[in-house]
PDB file of C-alpha atoms in Angstrom:
ATOM      1  CA  UNK A1363     -77.942  16.070 140.656  1.00 34.00           C
ATOM      2  CA  UNK A1364     -77.245  13.747 143.718  1.00 49.00           C
ATOM      3  CA  UNK A1365     -74.518  13.915 146.530  1.00 88.00           C
ATOM      4  CA  UNK A1366     -75.378  10.063 146.911  1.00 97.00           C
ATOM      5  CA  UNK A1367     -72.543   7.965 146.318  1.00 97.00           C
ATOM      6  CA  UNK A1368     -74.122   4.847 145.214  1.00 97.00           C
ATOM      7  CA  UNK A1369     -71.475   1.650 144.764  1.00 94.00           C
ATOM      8  CA  UNK A1370     -70.429  -0.102 141.972  1.00 92.00           C
ATOM      9  CA  UNK A1371     -74.105  -2.038 141.878  1.00 93.00           C
ATOM     10  CA  UNK A1372     -75.906   1.445 141.863  1.00 97.00           C
ATOM     11  CA  UNK A1373     -76.819   0.748 145.521  1.00 97.00           C
ATOM     12  CA  UNK A1374     -75.727   2.386 148.902  1.00 97.00           C
ATOM     13  CA  UNK A1375     -76.577   1.084 152.437  1.00 97.00           C
ATOM     14  CA  UNK A1376     -79.558   2.141 154.319  1.00 98.00           C
ATOM     15  CA  UNK A1377     -79.152   2.160 158.359  1.00 98.00           C
ATOM     16  CA  UNK A1378     -82.814   2.386 159.626  1.00 98.00           C
ATOM     17  CA  UNK A1379     -83.513   3.905 163.329  1.00 98.00           C
ATOM     18  CA  UNK A1380     -86.289   4.324 164.994  1.00 98.00           C
ATOM     19  CA  UNK A1381     -86.675   8.224 165.122  1.00 98.00           C
ATOM     20  CA  UNK A1382     -88.246   8.633 168.693  1.00 97.00           C
ATOM     21  CA  UNK A1383     -86.182   6.055 170.466  1.00 97.00           C
ATOM     22  CA  UNK A1384     -83.147   5.464 168.540  1.00 98.00           C
ATOM     23  CA  UNK A1385     -83.309   1.884 168.221  1.00 98.00           C
ATOM     24  CA  UNK A1386     -81.600   0.878 165.216  1.00 98.00           C
ATOM     25  CA  UNK A1387     -83.708  -1.335 163.781  1.00 98.00           C
ATOM     26  CA  UNK A1388     -82.276  -2.907 160.239  1.00 98.00           C
ATOM     27  CA  UNK A1389     -80.125  -2.140 157.275  1.00 97.00           C
ATOM     28  CA  UNK A1390     -81.487  -2.336 153.759  1.00 97.00           C
ATOM     29  CA  UNK A1391     -80.188  -1.237 150.828  1.00 97.00           C
ATOM     30  CA  UNK A1392     -81.766   1.398 147.702  1.00 98.00           C
ATOM     31  CA  UNK A1393     -80.654   2.317 144.480  1.00 98.00           C
ATOM     32  CA  UNK A1394     -81.499   5.844 142.983  1.00 97.00           C
ATOM     33  CA  UNK A1395     -85.107   4.997 142.389  1.00 98.00           C
ATOM     34  CA  UNK A1396     -85.856   3.326 145.814  1.00 98.00           C
ATOM     35  CA  UNK A1397     -84.582   6.457 147.282  1.00 98.00           C
ATOM     36  CA  UNK A1398     -86.477   9.022 145.074  1.00 97.00           C
ATOM     37  CA  UNK A1399     -89.817   6.403 145.686  1.00 98.00           C
ATOM     38  CA  UNK A1400     -88.986   6.565 149.398  1.00 98.00           C
ATOM     39  CA  UNK A1401     -89.067  10.460 149.305  1.00 97.00           C
ATOM     40  CA  UNK A1402     -91.842  10.678 147.147  1.00 97.00           C
ATOM     41  CA  UNK A1403     -94.335   8.544 149.184  1.00 97.00           C
ATOM     42  CA  UNK A1404     -93.124   8.700 152.535  1.00 98.00           C
ATOM     43  CA  UNK A1405     -92.954   4.974 153.003  1.00 98.00           C
ATOM     44  CA  UNK A1406     -89.335   2.784 153.414  1.00 98.00           C
ATOM     45  CA  UNK A1407     -88.560   1.351 149.838  1.00 98.00           C
ATOM     46  CA  UNK A1408     -85.758  -0.734 149.177  1.00 98.00           C
ATOM     47  CA  UNK A1409     -83.695  -2.741 146.338  1.00 98.00           C
ATOM     48  CA  UNK A1410     -84.061  -6.285 147.370  1.00 95.00           C
ATOM     49  CA  UNK A1411     -80.418  -7.884 146.271  1.00 92.00           C
ATOM     50  CA  UNK A1412     -81.621 -11.420 146.548  1.00 91.00           C
ATOM     51  CA  UNK A1413     -84.983 -11.328 144.754  1.00 94.00           C
ATOM     52  CA  UNK A1414     -83.482  -8.233 142.328  1.00 96.00           C
ATOM     53  CA  UNK A1415     -86.500  -6.245 143.134  1.00 97.00           C
ATOM     54  CA  UNK A1416     -88.255  -3.342 145.114  1.00 98.00           C
ATOM     55  CA  UNK A1417     -89.812  -4.009 148.201  1.00 96.00           C
ATOM     56  CA  UNK A1418     -92.132  -1.549 149.967  1.00 98.00           C
ATOM     57  CA  UNK A1419     -91.439  -2.149 153.747  1.00 97.00           C
ATOM     58  CA  UNK A1420     -94.852  -3.597 155.334  1.00 96.00           C
ATOM     59  CA  UNK A1421     -96.280  -4.014 151.883  1.00 95.00           C
ATOM     60  CA  UNK A1422     -97.474  -7.448 152.594  1.00 93.00           C
ATOM     61  CA  UNK A1423     -96.757  -7.796 156.298  1.00 93.00           C
ATOM     62  CA  UNK A1424     -98.437  -4.510 157.475  1.00 96.00           C
ATOM     63  CA  UNK A1425     -95.198  -3.598 159.044  1.00 97.00           C
ATOM     64  CA  UNK A1426     -94.566  -0.354 157.297  1.00 97.00           C
ATOM     65  CA  UNK A1427     -91.954   2.519 157.994  1.00 98.00           C
ATOM     66  CA  UNK A1428     -92.948   6.003 158.078  1.00 98.00           C
ATOM     67  CA  UNK A1429     -89.966   8.369 157.032  1.00 98.00           C
ATOM     68  CA  UNK A1430     -89.137  11.068 159.305  1.00 98.00           C
ATOM     69  CA  UNK A1431     -85.942  12.140 157.792  1.00 98.00           C
ATOM     70  CA  UNK A1432     -83.215  10.702 155.968  1.00 98.00           C
ATOM     71  CA  UNK A1433     -79.558  11.534 156.785  1.00 98.00           C
ATOM     72  CA  UNK A1434     -76.836  11.394 154.606  1.00 98.00           C
ATOM     73  CA  UNK A1435     -72.886  10.639 156.065  1.00 97.00           C
ATOM     74  CA  UNK A1436     -69.845  12.618 155.623  1.00 95.00           C
ATOM     75  CA  UNK A1437     -68.653  10.963 152.661  1.00 93.00           C
ATOM     76  CA  UNK A1438     -72.321  10.322 150.790  1.00 96.00           C
ATOM     77  CA  UNK A1439     -72.122   6.323 150.654  1.00 95.00           C
ATOM     78  CA  UNK A1440     -74.284   5.730 153.852  1.00 98.00           C
ATOM     79  CA  UNK A1441     -78.138   6.474 154.470  1.00 98.00           C
ATOM     80  CA  UNK A1442     -79.442   6.751 157.618  1.00 98.00           C
ATOM     81  CA  UNK A1443     -83.457   6.436 157.722  1.00 98.00           C
ATOM     82  CA  UNK A1444     -85.329   8.038 160.610  1.00 98.00           C
ATOM     83  CA  UNK A1445     -88.328   6.076 160.697  1.00 98.00           C
ATOM     84  CA  UNK A1446     -91.623   5.363 162.739  1.00 98.00           C
ATOM     85  CA  UNK A1447     -91.987   1.540 162.558  1.00 98.00           C
ATOM     86  CA  UNK A1448     -95.265  -0.236 162.765  1.00 97.00           C
ATOM     87  CA  UNK A1449     -94.871  -3.498 164.297  1.00 96.00           C
ATOM     88  CA  UNK A1450     -91.891  -5.447 163.860  1.00 97.00           C
ATOM     89  CA  UNK A1451     -88.752  -4.527 161.886  1.00 97.00           C
ATOM     90  CA  UNK A1452     -87.717  -7.848 161.551  1.00 96.00           C
ATOM     91  CA  UNK A1453     -89.185 -11.077 159.411  1.00 91.00           C
ATOM     92  CA  UNK A1454     -88.358 -12.879 162.610  1.00 93.00           C
ATOM     93  CA  UNK A1455     -91.230 -11.083 164.456  1.00 94.00           C
ATOM     94  CA  UNK A1456     -88.804  -9.087 166.510  1.00 96.00           C
ATOM     95  CA  UNK A1457     -89.077  -5.276 167.022  1.00 97.00           C
ATOM     96  CA  UNK A1458     -85.286  -4.938 165.616  1.00 97.00           C
ATOM     97  CA  UNK A1459     -83.116  -7.453 163.368  1.00 97.00           C
ATOM     98  CA  UNK A1460     -79.952  -7.116 165.741  1.00 97.00           C
ATOM     99  CA  UNK A1461     -79.086  -9.732 168.517  1.00 96.00           C
ATOM    100  CA  UNK A1462     -76.263 -10.009 170.635  1.00 96.00           C
ATOM    101  CA  UNK A1463     -73.150 -11.574 168.755  1.00 95.00           C
ATOM    102  CA  UNK A1464     -71.923 -14.691 170.597  1.00 81.00           C
ATOM    103  CA  UNK A1465     -68.393 -14.477 171.404  1.00 64.00           C
ATOM    104  CA  UNK A1466     -67.837 -17.856 170.314  1.00 57.00           C
ATOM    105  CA  UNK A1467     -68.760 -16.956 166.686  1.00 51.00           C
ATOM    106  CA  UNK A1468     -65.272 -15.612 166.251  1.00 48.00           C
ATOM    107  CA  UNK A1469     -62.227 -17.767 166.160  1.00 47.00           C
ATOM    108  CA  UNK A1470     -59.892 -14.880 168.295  1.00 46.00           C
ATOM    109  CA  UNK A1471     -56.692 -17.040 167.151  1.00 47.00           C
ATOM    110  CA  UNK A1472     -56.394 -15.186 164.207  1.00 45.00           C
ATOM    111  CA  UNK A1473     -55.616 -12.119 166.538  1.00 43.00           C
ATOM    112  CA  UNK A1474     -51.786 -11.722 166.413  1.00 39.00           C
TER     113      UNK A1474
ATOM    114  CA  UNK L1083     -66.452 -20.798 163.605  1.00 33.00           C
ATOM    115  CA  UNK L1084     -68.353 -17.908 162.742  1.00 49.00           C
ATOM    116  CA  UNK L1085     -71.993 -16.738 161.881  1.00 88.00           C
ATOM    117  CA  UNK L1086     -70.983 -13.520 160.599  1.00 97.00           C
ATOM    118  CA  UNK L1087     -71.412 -13.536 156.911  1.00 97.00           C
ATOM    119  CA  UNK L1088     -68.587 -11.799 155.088  1.00 97.00           C
ATOM    120  CA  UNK L1089     -68.986 -10.658 151.648  1.00 94.00           C
ATOM    121  CA  UNK L1090     -67.381 -11.343 148.651  1.00 92.00           C
ATOM    122  CA  UNK L1091     -64.470  -9.152 149.359  1.00 93.00           C
ATOM    123  CA  UNK L1092     -64.516 -10.451 152.992  1.00 97.00           C
ATOM    124  CA  UNK L1093     -66.368  -7.770 154.663  1.00 97.00           C
ATOM    125  CA  UNK L1094     -69.088  -6.914 156.759  1.00 97.00           C
ATOM    126  CA  UNK L1095     -70.595  -3.088 157.135  1.00 97.00           C
ATOM    127  CA  UNK L1096     -70.678  -1.810 160.955  1.00 98.00           C
ATOM    128  CA  UNK L1097     -73.332   0.547 162.453  1.00 98.00           C
ATOM    129  CA  UNK L1098     -71.649   2.320 165.244  1.00 98.00           C
ATOM    130  CA  UNK L1099     -73.955   3.651 167.697  1.00 98.00           C
ATOM    131  CA  UNK L1100     -73.289   5.474 171.007  1.00 98.00           C
ATOM    132  CA  UNK L1101     -74.164   2.983 173.351  1.00 98.00           C
ATOM    133  CA  UNK L1102     -76.422   5.222 175.900  1.00 97.00           C
ATOM    134  CA  UNK L1103     -77.615   8.128 173.921  1.00 97.00           C
ATOM    135  CA  UNK L1104     -78.554   5.826 170.868  1.00 98.00           C
ATOM    136  CA  UNK L1105     -77.150   8.273 168.518  1.00 98.00           C
ATOM    137  CA  UNK L1106     -75.646   6.691 165.243  1.00 98.00           C
ATOM    138  CA  UNK L1107     -72.193   7.858 164.607  1.00 98.00           C
ATOM    139  CA  UNK L1108     -70.761   6.441 161.332  1.00 98.00           C
ATOM    140  CA  UNK L1109     -70.660   2.864 159.366  1.00 97.00           C
ATOM    141  CA  UNK L1110     -67.501   1.321 158.800  1.00 97.00           C
ATOM    142  CA  UNK L1111     -66.133  -2.067 157.496  1.00 97.00           C
ATOM    143  CA  UNK L1112     -64.458  -4.900 159.278  1.00 98.00           C
ATOM    144  CA  UNK L1113     -63.045  -8.302 157.788  1.00 98.00           C
ATOM    145  CA  UNK L1114     -62.333 -11.182 160.262  1.00 97.00           C
ATOM    146  CA  UNK L1115     -59.497  -9.934 161.710  1.00 98.00           C
ATOM    147  CA  UNK L1116     -61.002  -6.611 162.505  1.00 98.00           C
ATOM    148  CA  UNK L1117     -63.604  -8.034 164.488  1.00 98.00           C
ATOM    149  CA  UNK L1118     -61.709 -10.308 166.294  1.00 97.00           C
ATOM    150  CA  UNK L1119     -58.732  -7.392 167.265  1.00 98.00           C
ATOM    151  CA  UNK L1120     -61.619  -5.316 168.051  1.00 98.00           C
ATOM    152  CA  UNK L1121     -63.031  -7.992 170.661  1.00 97.00           C
ATOM    153  CA  UNK L1122     -59.684  -8.774 171.985  1.00 97.00           C
ATOM    154  CA  UNK L1123     -58.910  -5.272 172.527  1.00 97.00           C
ATOM    155  CA  UNK L1124     -62.302  -3.548 173.227  1.00 98.00           C
ATOM    156  CA  UNK L1125     -61.277  -0.574 170.589  1.00 98.00           C
ATOM    157  CA  UNK L1126     -63.033  -0.256 167.464  1.00 98.00           C
ATOM    158  CA  UNK L1127     -60.784  -1.476 164.483  1.00 98.00           C
ATOM    159  CA  UNK L1128     -61.886  -1.275 161.184  1.00 98.00           C
ATOM    160  CA  UNK L1129     -60.614  -2.347 157.481  1.00 98.00           C
ATOM    161  CA  UNK L1130     -60.167   0.820 155.470  1.00 95.00           C
ATOM    162  CA  UNK L1131     -61.047  -0.155 151.931  1.00 92.00           C
ATOM    163  CA  UNK L1132     -59.476   3.329 150.535  1.00 91.00           C
ATOM    164  CA  UNK L1133     -56.115   2.789 152.382  1.00 94.00           C
ATOM    165  CA  UNK L1134     -56.176  -1.047 152.391  1.00 96.00           C
ATOM    166  CA  UNK L1135     -54.985  -1.044 155.668  1.00 97.00           C
ATOM    167  CA  UNK L1136     -56.472  -1.492 159.474  1.00 98.00           C
ATOM    168  CA  UNK L1137     -57.034   1.160 161.661  1.00 96.00           C
ATOM    169  CA  UNK L1138     -57.771   1.610 165.171  1.00 98.00           C
ATOM    170  CA  UNK L1139     -60.230   4.530 165.714  1.00 97.00           C
ATOM    171  CA  UNK L1140     -58.458   7.200 167.600  1.00 96.00           C
ATOM    172  CA  UNK L1141     -55.469   6.276 167.018  1.00 95.00           C
ATOM    173  CA  UNK L1142     -54.234   9.534 165.600  1.00 93.00           C
ATOM    174  CA  UNK L1143     -56.874  11.788 166.946  1.00 93.00           C
ATOM    175  CA  UNK L1144     -57.646  10.097 170.285  1.00 96.00           C
ATOM    176  CA  UNK L1145     -61.265   9.875 169.303  1.00 97.00           C
ATOM    177  CA  UNK L1146     -61.422   6.147 170.488  1.00 97.00           C
ATOM    178  CA  UNK L1147     -64.454   4.048 170.478  1.00 98.00           C
ATOM    179  CA  UNK L1148     -64.419   1.608 173.513  1.00 98.00           C
ATOM    180  CA  UNK L1149     -66.640  -1.439 172.329  1.00 98.00           C
ATOM    181  CA  UNK L1150     -69.832  -2.170 174.997  1.00 98.00           C
ATOM    182  CA  UNK L1151     -71.330  -4.720 172.944  1.00 97.00           C
ATOM    183  CA  UNK L1152     -71.470  -6.097 169.400  1.00 98.00           C
ATOM    184  CA  UNK L1153     -74.575  -7.200 167.443  1.00 98.00           C
ATOM    185  CA  UNK L1154     -75.351  -9.013 164.397  1.00 98.00           C
ATOM    186  CA  UNK L1155     -78.661  -8.902 162.272  1.00 97.00           C
ATOM    187  CA  UNK L1156     -80.718 -12.052 161.741  1.00 95.00           C
ATOM    188  CA  UNK L1157     -79.099 -12.822 158.470  1.00 93.00           C
ATOM    189  CA  UNK L1158     -75.815 -12.196 159.604  1.00 96.00           C
ATOM    190  CA  UNK L1159     -74.580  -9.653 157.180  1.00 95.00           C
ATOM    191  CA  UNK L1160     -74.196  -6.758 159.204  1.00 98.00           C
ATOM    192  CA  UNK L1161     -72.633  -5.810 162.791  1.00 98.00           C
ATOM    193  CA  UNK L1162     -73.964  -3.031 165.139  1.00 98.00           C
ATOM    194  CA  UNK L1163     -71.380  -1.766 167.547  1.00 98.00           C
ATOM    195  CA  UNK L1164     -72.190  -0.499 170.806  1.00 98.00           C
ATOM    196  CA  UNK L1165     -69.590   2.105 171.830  1.00 98.00           C
ATOM    197  CA  UNK L1166     -68.478   4.682 174.092  1.00 98.00           C
ATOM    198  CA  UNK L1167     -67.243   7.740 171.499  1.00 98.00           C
ATOM    199  CA  UNK L1168     -64.414   9.673 172.923  1.00 97.00           C
ATOM    200  CA  UNK L1169     -64.868  13.263 171.060  1.00 96.00           C
ATOM    201  CA  UNK L1170     -65.944  13.352 167.541  1.00 97.00           C
ATOM    202  CA  UNK L1171     -66.787  10.323 165.512  1.00 97.00           C
ATOM    203  CA  UNK L1172     -66.437  12.112 162.533  1.00 96.00           C
ATOM    204  CA  UNK L1173     -63.379  13.249 160.713  1.00 91.00           C
ATOM    205  CA  UNK L1174     -65.084  16.825 160.299  1.00 93.00           C
ATOM    206  CA  UNK L1175     -65.048  17.204 163.926  1.00 94.00           C
ATOM    207  CA  UNK L1176     -68.915  16.626 164.520  1.00 96.00           C
ATOM    208  CA  UNK L1177     -70.179  13.993 166.946  1.00 96.00           C
ATOM    209  CA  UNK L1178     -71.638  12.030 163.922  1.00 97.00           C
ATOM    210  CA  UNK L1179     -70.798  11.453 160.516  1.00 97.00           C
ATOM    211  CA  UNK L1180     -74.821  12.059 159.591  1.00 97.00           C
ATOM    212  CA  UNK L1181     -76.541  15.155 158.544  1.00 96.00           C
ATOM    213  CA  UNK L1182     -79.461  15.821 157.025  1.00 96.00           C
ATOM    214  CA  UNK L1183     -80.128  15.126 153.208  1.00 95.00           C
ATOM    215  CA  UNK L1184     -81.353  17.655 151.425  1.00 82.00           C
ATOM    216  CA  UNK L1185     -84.099  17.213 149.388  1.00 64.00           C
ATOM    217  CA  UNK L1186     -82.315  18.823 145.987  1.00 58.00           C
ATOM    218  CA  UNK L1187     -79.820  16.123 146.132  1.00 51.00           C
ATOM    219  CA  UNK L1188     -82.059  13.622 144.595  1.00 48.00           C
ATOM    220  CA  UNK L1189     -84.089  14.057 140.939  1.00 47.00           C
ATOM    221  CA  UNK L1190     -87.347  13.066 141.947  1.00 46.00           C
ATOM    222  CA  UNK L1191     -88.292  12.697 138.411  1.00 47.00           C
ATOM    223  CA  UNK L1192     -86.946   9.602 138.237  1.00 45.00           C
ATOM    224  CA  UNK L1193     -90.143   8.506 140.379  1.00 43.00           C
ATOM    225  CA  UNK L1194     -93.418   7.435 138.250  1.00 39.00           C
TER     226      UNK L1194
END
């Protein structure tokens, strides 16, 4: 029995946050088995939509995410993973995947 | 011209974080116009998937989100909004929508 509401693909978005600094590192996706594997192993495990397979974060890079806590939002369709991130969360080598969005990237002419 | 990669519904997930404490408050969705309105007004504006309409956070509750910065992740399909949240982010009256996920909520028998 689960209170997690997976979407029509059987997936739920997972926000990943460094547990002590509060830095938001990345967002990824889990299905029910990825979540179960994550909780059983304590190592963040996701479902890759592009590759169609499970991936244990850091399995090849060494940049593992040790899970401290799993949280869920009020309507059950988003998870928040508090982790201890080894090294870089981003495949670019950056600690976090997030960078400032350039203001030129959106056409504000669309605003009425 | 936009580097934001909206999904097949024209939406992008938005992680919302209190800018100074780092607390993750909620997750919501934007289309291109919601993003443009957010940036033009400085007030977080989302697309409601259930109601099929734009909603300005706090328009009725007073619990507005004043946007300090918009970030984007490395593959362009997730936004991170740094906001100054007035009052409660969650409709339940809690500051954040996230609560601990009870370990009974997932059937760990699924793990091999």
